[in-house]
XYZ file of C-alpha atoms in Angstrom:
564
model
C -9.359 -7.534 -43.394
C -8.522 -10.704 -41.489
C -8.868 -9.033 -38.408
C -12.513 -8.249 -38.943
C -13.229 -12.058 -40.223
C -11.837 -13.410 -36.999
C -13.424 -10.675 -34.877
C -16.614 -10.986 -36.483
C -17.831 -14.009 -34.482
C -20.832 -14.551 -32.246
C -19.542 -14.804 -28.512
C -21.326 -14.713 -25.068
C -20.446 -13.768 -21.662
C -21.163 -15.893 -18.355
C -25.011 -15.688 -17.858
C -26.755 -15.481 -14.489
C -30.034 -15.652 -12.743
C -32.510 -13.432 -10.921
C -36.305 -14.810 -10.015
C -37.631 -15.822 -12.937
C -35.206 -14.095 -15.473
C -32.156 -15.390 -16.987
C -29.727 -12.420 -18.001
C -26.382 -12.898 -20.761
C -24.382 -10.245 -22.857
C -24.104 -11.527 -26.585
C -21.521 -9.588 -29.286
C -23.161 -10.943 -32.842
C -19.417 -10.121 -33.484
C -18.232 -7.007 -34.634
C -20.688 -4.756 -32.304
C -18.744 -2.000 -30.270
C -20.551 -3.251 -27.133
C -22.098 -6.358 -25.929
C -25.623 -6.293 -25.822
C -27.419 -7.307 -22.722
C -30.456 -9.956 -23.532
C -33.117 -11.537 -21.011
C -35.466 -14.044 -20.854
C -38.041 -16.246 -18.709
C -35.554 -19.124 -17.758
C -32.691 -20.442 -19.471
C -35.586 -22.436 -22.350
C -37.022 -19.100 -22.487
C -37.163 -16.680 -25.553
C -34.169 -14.273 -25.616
C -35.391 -10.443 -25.787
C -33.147 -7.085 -26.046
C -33.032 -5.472 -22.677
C -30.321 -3.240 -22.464
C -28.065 -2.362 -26.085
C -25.185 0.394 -25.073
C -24.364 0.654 -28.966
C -27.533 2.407 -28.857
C -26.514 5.404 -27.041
C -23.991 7.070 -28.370
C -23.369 6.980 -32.579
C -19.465 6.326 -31.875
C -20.622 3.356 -29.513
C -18.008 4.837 -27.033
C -20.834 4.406 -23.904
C -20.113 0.952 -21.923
C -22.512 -0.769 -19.891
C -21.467 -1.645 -16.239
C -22.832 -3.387 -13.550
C -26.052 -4.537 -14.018
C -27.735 -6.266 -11.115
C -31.518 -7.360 -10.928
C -33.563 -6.945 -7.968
C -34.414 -9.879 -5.858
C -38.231 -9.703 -6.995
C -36.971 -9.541 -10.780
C -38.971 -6.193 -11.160
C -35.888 -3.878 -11.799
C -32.141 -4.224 -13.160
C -29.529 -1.525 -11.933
C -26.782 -0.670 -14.319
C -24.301 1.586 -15.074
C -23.481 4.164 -17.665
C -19.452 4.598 -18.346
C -18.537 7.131 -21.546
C -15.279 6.899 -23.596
C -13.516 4.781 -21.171
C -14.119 6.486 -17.975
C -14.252 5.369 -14.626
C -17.006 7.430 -13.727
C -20.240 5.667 -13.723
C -23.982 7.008 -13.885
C -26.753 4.527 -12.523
C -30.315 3.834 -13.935
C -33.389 1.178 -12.843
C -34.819 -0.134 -15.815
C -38.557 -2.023 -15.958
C -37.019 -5.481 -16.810
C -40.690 -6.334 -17.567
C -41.335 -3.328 -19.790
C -37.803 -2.150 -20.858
C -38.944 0.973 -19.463
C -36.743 3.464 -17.353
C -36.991 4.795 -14.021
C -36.619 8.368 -13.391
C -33.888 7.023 -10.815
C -30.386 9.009 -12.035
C -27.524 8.591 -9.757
C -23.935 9.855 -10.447
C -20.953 10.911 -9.307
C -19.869 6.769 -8.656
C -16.853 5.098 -8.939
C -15.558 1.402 -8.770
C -18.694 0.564 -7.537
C -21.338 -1.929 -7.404
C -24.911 -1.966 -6.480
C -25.970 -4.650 -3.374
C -29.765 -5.187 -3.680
C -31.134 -5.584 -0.355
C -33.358 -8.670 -0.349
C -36.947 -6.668 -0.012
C -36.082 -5.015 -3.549
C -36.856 -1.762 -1.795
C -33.295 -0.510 -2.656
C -29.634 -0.672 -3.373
C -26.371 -0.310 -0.961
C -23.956 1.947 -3.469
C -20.813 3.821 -2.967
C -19.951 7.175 -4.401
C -17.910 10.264 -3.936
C -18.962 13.791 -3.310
C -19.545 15.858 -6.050
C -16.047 17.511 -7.534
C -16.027 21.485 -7.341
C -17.176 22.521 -11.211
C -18.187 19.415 -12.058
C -17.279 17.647 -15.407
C -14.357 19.866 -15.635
C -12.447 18.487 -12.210
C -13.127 14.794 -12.905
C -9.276 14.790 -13.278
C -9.042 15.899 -9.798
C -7.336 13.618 -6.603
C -10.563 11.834 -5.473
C -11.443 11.196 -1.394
C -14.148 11.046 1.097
C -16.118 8.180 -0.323
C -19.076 7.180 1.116
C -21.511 4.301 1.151
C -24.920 4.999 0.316
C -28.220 3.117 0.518
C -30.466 4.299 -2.615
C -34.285 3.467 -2.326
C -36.195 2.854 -5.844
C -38.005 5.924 -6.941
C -36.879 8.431 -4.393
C -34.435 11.004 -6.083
C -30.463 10.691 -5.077
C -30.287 13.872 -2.893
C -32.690 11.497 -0.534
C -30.109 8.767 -0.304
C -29.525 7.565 2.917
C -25.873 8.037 4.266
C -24.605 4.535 5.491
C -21.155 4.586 6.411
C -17.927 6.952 5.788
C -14.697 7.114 7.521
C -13.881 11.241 6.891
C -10.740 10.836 9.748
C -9.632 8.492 6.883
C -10.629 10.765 3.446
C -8.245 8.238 0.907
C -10.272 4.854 2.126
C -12.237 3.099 -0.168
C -15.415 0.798 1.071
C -17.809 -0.939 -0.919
C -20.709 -3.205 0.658
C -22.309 -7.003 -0.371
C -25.578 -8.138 1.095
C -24.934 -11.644 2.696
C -26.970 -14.147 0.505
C -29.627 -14.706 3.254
C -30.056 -11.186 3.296
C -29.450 -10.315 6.583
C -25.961 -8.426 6.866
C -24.365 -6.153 4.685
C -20.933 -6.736 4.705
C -18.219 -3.809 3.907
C -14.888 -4.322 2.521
C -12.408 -1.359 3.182
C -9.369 -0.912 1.365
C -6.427 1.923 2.876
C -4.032 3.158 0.016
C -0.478 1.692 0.583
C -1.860 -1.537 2.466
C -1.725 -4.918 1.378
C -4.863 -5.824 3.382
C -8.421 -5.040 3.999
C -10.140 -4.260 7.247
C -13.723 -5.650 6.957
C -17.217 -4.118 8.896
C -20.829 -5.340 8.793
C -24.162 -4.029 9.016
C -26.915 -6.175 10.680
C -29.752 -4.849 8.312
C -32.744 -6.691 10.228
C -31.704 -5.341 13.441
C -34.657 -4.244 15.806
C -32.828 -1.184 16.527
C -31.459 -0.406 13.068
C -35.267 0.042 10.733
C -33.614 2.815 8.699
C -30.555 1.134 7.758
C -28.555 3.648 9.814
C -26.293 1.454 11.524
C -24.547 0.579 13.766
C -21.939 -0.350 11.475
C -19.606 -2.976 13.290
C -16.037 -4.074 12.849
C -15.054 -7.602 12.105
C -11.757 -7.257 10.785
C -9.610 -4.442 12.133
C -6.337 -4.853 10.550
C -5.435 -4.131 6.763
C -2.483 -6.726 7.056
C -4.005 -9.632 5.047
C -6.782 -9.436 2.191
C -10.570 -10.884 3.522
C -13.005 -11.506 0.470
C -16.454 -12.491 1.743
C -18.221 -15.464 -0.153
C -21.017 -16.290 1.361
C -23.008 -17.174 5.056
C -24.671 -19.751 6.644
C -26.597 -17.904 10.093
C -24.362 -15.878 12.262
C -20.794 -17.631 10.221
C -19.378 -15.490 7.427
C -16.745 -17.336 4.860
C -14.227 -15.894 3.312
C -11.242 -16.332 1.255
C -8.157 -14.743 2.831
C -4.610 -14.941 2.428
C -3.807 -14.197 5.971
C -0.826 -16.831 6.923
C -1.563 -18.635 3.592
C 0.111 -16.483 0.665
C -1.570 -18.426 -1.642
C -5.024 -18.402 0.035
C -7.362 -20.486 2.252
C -11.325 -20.581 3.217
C -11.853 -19.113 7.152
C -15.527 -18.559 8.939
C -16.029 -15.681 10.969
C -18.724 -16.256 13.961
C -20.230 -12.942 14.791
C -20.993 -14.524 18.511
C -17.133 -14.501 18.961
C -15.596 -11.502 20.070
C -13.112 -10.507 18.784
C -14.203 -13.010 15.892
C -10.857 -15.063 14.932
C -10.780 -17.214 11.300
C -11.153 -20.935 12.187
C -9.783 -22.313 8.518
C -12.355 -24.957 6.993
C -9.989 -25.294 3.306
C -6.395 -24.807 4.306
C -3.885 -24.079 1.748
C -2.628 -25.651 -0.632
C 0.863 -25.504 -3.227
C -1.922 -23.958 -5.593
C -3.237 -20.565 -5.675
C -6.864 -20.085 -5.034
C -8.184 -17.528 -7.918
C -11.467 -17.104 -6.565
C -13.969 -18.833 -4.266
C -17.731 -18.731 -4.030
C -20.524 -21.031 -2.089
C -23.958 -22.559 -3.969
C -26.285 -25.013 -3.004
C -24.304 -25.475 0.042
C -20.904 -26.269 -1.541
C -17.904 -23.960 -1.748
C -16.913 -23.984 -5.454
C -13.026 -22.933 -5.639
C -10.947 -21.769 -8.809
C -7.409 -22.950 -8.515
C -4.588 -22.118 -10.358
C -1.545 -24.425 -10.827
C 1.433 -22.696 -13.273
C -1.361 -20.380 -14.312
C -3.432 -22.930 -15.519
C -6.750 -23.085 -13.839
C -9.047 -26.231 -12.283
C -12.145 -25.557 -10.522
C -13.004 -28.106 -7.262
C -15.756 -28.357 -5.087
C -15.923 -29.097 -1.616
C -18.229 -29.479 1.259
C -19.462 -26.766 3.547
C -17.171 -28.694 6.684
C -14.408 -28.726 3.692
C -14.018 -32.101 2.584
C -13.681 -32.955 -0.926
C -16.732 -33.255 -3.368
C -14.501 -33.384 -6.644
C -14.129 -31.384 -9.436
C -15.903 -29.603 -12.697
C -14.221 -31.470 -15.857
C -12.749 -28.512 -18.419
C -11.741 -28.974 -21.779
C -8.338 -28.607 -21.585
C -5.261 -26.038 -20.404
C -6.449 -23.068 -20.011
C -8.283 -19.967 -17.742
C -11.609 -19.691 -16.186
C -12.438 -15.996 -15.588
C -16.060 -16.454 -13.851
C -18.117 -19.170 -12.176
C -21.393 -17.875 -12.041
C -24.297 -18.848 -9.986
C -27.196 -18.134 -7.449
C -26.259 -18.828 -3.535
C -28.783 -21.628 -3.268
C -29.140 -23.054 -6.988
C -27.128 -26.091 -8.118
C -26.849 -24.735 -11.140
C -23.076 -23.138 -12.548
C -22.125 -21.494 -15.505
C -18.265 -21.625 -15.790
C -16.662 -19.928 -18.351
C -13.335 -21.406 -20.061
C -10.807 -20.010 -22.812
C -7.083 -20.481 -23.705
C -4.916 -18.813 -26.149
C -6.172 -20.754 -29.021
C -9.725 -21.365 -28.504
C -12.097 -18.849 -28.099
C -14.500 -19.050 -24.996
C -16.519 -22.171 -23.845
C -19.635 -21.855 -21.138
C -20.240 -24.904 -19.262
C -23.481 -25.462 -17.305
C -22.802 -27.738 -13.842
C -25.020 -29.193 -12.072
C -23.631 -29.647 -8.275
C -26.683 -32.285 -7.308
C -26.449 -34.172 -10.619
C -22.585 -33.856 -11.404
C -23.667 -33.532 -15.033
C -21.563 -30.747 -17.275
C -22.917 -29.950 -20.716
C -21.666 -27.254 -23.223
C -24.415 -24.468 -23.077
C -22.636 -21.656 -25.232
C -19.136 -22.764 -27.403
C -17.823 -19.881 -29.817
C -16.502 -20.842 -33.251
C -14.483 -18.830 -35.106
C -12.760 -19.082 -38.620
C -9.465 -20.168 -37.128
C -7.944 -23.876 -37.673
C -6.391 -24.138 -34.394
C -5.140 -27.648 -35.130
C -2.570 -25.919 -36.804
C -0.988 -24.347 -33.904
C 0.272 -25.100 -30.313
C 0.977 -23.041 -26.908
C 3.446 -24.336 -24.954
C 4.841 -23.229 -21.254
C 8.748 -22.760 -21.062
C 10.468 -21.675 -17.260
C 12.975 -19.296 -17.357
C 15.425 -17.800 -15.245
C 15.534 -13.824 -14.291
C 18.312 -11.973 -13.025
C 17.812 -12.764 -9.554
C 17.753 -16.868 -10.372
C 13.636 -16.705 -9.760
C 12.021 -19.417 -12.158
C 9.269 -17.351 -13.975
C 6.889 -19.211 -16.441
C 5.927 -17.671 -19.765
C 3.360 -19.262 -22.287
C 4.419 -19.583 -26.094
C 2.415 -19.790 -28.754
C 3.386 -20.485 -32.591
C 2.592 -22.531 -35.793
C 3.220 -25.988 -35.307
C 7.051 -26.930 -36.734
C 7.950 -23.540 -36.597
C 11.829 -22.903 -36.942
C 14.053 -21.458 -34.851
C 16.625 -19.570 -36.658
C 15.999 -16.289 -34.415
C 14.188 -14.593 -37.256
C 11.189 -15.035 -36.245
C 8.733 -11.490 -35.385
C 7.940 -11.964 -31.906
C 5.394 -10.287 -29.732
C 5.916 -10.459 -25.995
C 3.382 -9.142 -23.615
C 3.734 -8.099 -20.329
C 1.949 -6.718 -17.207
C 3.312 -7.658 -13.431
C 1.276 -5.917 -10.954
C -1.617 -5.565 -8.698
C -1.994 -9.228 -7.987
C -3.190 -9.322 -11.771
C -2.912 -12.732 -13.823
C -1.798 -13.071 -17.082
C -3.723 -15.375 -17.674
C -3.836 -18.237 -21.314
C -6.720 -16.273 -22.431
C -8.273 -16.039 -25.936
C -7.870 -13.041 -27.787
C -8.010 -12.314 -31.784
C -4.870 -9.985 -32.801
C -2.429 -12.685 -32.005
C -4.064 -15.077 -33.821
C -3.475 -12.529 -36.792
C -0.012 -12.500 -35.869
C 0.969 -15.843 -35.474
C -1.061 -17.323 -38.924
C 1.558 -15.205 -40.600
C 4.443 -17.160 -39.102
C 5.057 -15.096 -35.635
C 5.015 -15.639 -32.275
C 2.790 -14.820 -29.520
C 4.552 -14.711 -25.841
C 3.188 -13.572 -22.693
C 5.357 -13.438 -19.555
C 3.923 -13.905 -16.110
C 6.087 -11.791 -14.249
C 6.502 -11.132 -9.921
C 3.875 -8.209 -9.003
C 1.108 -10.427 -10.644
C -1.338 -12.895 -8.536
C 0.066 -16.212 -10.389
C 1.650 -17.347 -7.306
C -0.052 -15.642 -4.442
C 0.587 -13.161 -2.112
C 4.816 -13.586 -2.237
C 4.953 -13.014 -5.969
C 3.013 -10.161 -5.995
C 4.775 -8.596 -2.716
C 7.653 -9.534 -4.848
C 7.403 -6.759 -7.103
C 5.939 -3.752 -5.362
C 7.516 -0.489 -4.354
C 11.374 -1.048 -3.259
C 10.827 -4.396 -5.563
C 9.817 -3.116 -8.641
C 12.838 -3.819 -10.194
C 12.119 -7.220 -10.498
C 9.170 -6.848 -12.870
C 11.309 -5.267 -15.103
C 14.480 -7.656 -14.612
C 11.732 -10.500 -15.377
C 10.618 -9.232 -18.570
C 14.141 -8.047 -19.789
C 14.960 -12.168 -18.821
C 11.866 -13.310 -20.468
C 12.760 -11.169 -24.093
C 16.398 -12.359 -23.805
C 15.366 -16.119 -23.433
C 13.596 -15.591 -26.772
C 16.446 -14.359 -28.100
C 18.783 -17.239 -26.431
C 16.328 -19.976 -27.544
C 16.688 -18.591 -31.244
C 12.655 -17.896 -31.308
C 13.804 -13.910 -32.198
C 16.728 -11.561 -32.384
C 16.874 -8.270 -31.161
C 15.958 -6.909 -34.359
C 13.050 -9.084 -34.704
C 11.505 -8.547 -31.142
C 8.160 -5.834 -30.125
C 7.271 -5.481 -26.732
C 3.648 -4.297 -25.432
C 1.925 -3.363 -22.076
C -0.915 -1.709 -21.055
C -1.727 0.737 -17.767
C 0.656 -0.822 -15.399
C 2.218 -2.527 -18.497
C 2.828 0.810 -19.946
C 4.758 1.745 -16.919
C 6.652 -1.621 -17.283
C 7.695 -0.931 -21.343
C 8.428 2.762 -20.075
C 10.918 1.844 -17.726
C 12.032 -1.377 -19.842
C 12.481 0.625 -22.943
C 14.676 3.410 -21.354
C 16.804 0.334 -19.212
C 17.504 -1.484 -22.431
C 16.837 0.458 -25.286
C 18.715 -2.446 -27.645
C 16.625 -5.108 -26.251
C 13.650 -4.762 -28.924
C 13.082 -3.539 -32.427
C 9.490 -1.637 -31.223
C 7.405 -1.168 -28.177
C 4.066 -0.554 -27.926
C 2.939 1.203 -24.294
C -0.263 1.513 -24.065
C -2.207 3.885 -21.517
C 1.139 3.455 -18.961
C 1.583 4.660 -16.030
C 5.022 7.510 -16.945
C 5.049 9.915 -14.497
C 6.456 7.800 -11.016
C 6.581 11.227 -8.718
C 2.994 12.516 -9.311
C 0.364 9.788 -10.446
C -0.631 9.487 -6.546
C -1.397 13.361 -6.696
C -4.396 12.708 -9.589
C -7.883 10.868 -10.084
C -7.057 7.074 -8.857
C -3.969 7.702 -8.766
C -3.507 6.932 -4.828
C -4.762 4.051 -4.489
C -2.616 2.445 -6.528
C 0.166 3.517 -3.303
C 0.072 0.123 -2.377
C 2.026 -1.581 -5.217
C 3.981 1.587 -6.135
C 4.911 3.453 -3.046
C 4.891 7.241 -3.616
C 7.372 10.010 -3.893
C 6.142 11.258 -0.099
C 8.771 9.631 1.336
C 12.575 10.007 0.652
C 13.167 5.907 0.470
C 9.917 5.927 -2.041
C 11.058 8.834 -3.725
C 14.576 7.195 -4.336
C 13.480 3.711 -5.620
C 10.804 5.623 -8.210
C 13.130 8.424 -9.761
C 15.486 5.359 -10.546
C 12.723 3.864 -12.900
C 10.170 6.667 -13.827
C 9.803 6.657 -17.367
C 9.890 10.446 -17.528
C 12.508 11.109 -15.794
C 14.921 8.204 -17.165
C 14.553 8.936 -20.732
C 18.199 8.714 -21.933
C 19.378 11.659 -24.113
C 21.254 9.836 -27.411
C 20.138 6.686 -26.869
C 19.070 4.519 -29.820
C 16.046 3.953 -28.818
C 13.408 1.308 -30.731
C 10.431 2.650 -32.403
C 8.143 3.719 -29.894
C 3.963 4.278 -30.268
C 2.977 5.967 -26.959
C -1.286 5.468 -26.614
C -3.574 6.954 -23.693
C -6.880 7.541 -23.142
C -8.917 10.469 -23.716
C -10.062 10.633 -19.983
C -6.805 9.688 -18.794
């Protein structure tokens, strides 16, 4: 019951802006799926455009991606069911509400890239698996990039780019925001890096979008985002000798083109970059904690947009050349805040603040260092009743992820305010194989360095236990996808460290997950069992195979998906 009060509260996602429209997602609270509304400007009157509890009577079908057209005549988005990373494409009438016969499947961790005439969409997919539905389980290769033109049926797409010598590569493509180049990311399973290519789309020679496809950056050593142009320069945020990230321009007129840094780096992480109204708008995070500062296109500073206190900003939303942001904020005990920014005016207003029947006031989060068994200093966020005592009775909940450059970030959510209004205590641990320090940490534990995630949450549950927040008896443990691999391997290392563990969707079977669905290209933080040093380091941990016969273990709840 007091789950659904505190769930049942109105919230909004970061809005953003196509010609005339302006485009949110709004839960009135208990809804299965956010709905998506639109109107004419942000004064406007909201309408209905898109409501995904509408298709299915389990509300199991999610909405994904939706992306106007430059004109405002169309929005693309995508149909997921029951959790699935497959994704089916429509065009709706944003006018009308009307659909388009357009139908595209078969797509996967993909996006659609309007090009800037509205004619069409750049779009990545993979070929169709042999019977269908009942293969979507199988090992999944030779993606390609299409681009899809409205109205014409998806057997017409034209065929932009594909690397078949390469069948595991993944690409996905961004029209620059002048229009002119589409620029393709490529990822290679077990690299750390991305190569990056780009299409000049207004090309004399090139009217059908055919190509030629170019390569910028070759190498898949460092990671290469792309934010945003001015002419023939392309910015992006890279890690490439700065770990924790820095702001390069690429010249196409150089060749090869080499990364003249604008924003060097800095002791904190950047979290994510973009440009508008000629500014380059920059989340930072500090100890997990993020601030958001803006500097000028030749990188000096222009300052920073004022937040309401300690906490995460997921998305800074925005058009290329509008002043105008929309910067979304939460922490663990207040639920999400929009800001609106103005870069010309400086001025930042609430435009959207979620209230929920929780008295906050009553409770704190705090940040506490520990040490794991290596002697790294990992940080962990705390959050409790205010006077709480510590006799080591208390029930304690620590979560835990550590991987794929992923932050753990002090985000709001509603079941551990549940948990901690009846006197326990939330903890999440920001262990190495996350993002919260940059490139090191997460290099830190990957493949031969796994270890250390799980040495850093063992650290993190026994410095509950030291600082007399828990016992041993009074401890759960929970983790989802990679998270479930962590608890897996945790669980069967230290069976006495916890009274219950919760792993969620994990990740159990070390040897094989390369060998099924998405399961390769998640090589790079894992290693596989291809080799004899990866198969060594993985049978050591792999849930499966570690389980120990006799053992007390705690109780366990094992979860997955029903497409998984």
């Amino acid at each position: 019951r007091r789950l659904t009060e505190l769930w049942n509260y109105e919230r909004h996602d970061t809005p953003f802006r196509e010609a005339n429209w302006f485009f949110y997602t709004k839960n009135d609270g208990l809804q299965n799926q956010s709905v998506l509304y639109v109107q004419e400007g942000p004064q406007g009157t909201p309408r209905v455009l898109i409501d995904p509890n509408q298709f299915s009577a389990e509300g199991t079908i999610a909405l994904r991606s939706p992306s106007p057209s430059p004109d405002g005549k169309w929005l693309g988005y995508g149909l997921a069911s029951a959790g699935s990373d497959w994704v089916e494409f429509k065009l709706r009438d944003i006018a009308t509400g009307e659909d388009a016969s357009d139908h595209l499947k078969w797509i996967k961790f993909s996006g659609m890239s309007w090009t800037h005439d509205s004619k069409g969409f750049f779009y990545a997919r993979y070929p169709e698996p042999p019977g269908g539905n009942k293969h979507v389980f199988s090992k999944i290769e030779h993606r390609k990039l299409y681009y899809h033109r409205v109205g014409r049926p998806q057997s017409e797409d034209k065929l932009i780019f594909e690397m078949p010598e390469h069948p595991t590569r993944s690409f996905g493509a961004t029209v620059s925001p002048d229009g002119r180049y589409a620029v393709i990311g490529i990822s290679q399973p077990g690299k750390r890096g991305n190569a990056v290519a780009y299409l000049d789309l207004k090309e004399p020679k090139n009217p059908s979008l055919a190509g030629p496809v170019r390569m910028l950056v070759p190498s898949f050593e460092d990671n290469f985002t792309f934010i945003g142009n001015i002419g023939r320069v392309l910015y992006f945020v890279t890690n490439q000798d700065a770990p924790r990230g820095r702001i390069v321009a690429l010249s196409l007129d150089d060749e090869p083109a080499k990364p003249r840094t604008v924003i060097a780096e800095t002791e904190e992480t950047i979290d994510a970059a973009r440009m508008s109204a000629g500014r380059f708008v920059i989340t930072y995070m500090r100890d997990v904690a993020n601030r958001v500062a803006i500097y000028h296109v030749d990188g000096t500073p222009a300052g920073e947009i004022p937040l309401p206190g300690l906490g995460s900003v997921p998305t800074v939303a925005g058009k290329f050349k509008d002043p105008e942001l929309y910067v979304n904020f939460s922490s663990f005990l207040y639920p999400g805040t929009i800001l609106r920014h103005n870069l010309d005016t400086d001025r930042t207003e609430v435009w959207r603040e979620a209230k929920t029947d929780f008295d906050a006031n009553q409770y704190e989060t705090k940040q506490v260092f520990y040490t794991s068994k290596d002697g790294t200093r990992v940080p962990m966020f705390i959050t409790h009743k205010k006077g709480l005592k510590l006799e080591g009775k208390n029930p304690t909940w620590l979560y835990g992820y550590g991987g794929f450059n992923i932050v753990m970030r002090p985000q709001f959510a509603v079941p551990p305010l549940v948990w901690i209004e009846r006197g326990g205590v939330y903890a999440v641990a920001n262990l190495r194989g996350g993002g919260e320090y940059g490139r090191d940490w997460h290099d830190a534990g990957t493949q031969a360095r796994k270890q250390n995630v799980f040495d850093d949450f063992i650290a993190a549950a026994e410095f509950l236990v030291k600082e007399r927040y828990a016992s041993h008896q009074t401890l759960v443990i929970d983790g989802r996808s990679n998270g479930g691999l962590l608890l897996g391997a945790v669980v069967n290392q230290r069976p006495e460290l916890c009274a219950a563990a919760v792993p969620a969707v994990g990740v159990m079977d070390m040897l094989r997950y390369h060998k099924f669905t998405a399961g390769a290209s998640w090589a790079r933080d894992y290693g596989t069992s291809d080799t004899p040093e990866g198969f060594n380091y993985l049978i050591a941990y792999s849930p499966l195979h570690t389980v120990k016969k006799g053992a007390k273990y705690p109780a366990v709840l094992v979860t997955t998906g029903d497409h998984d």
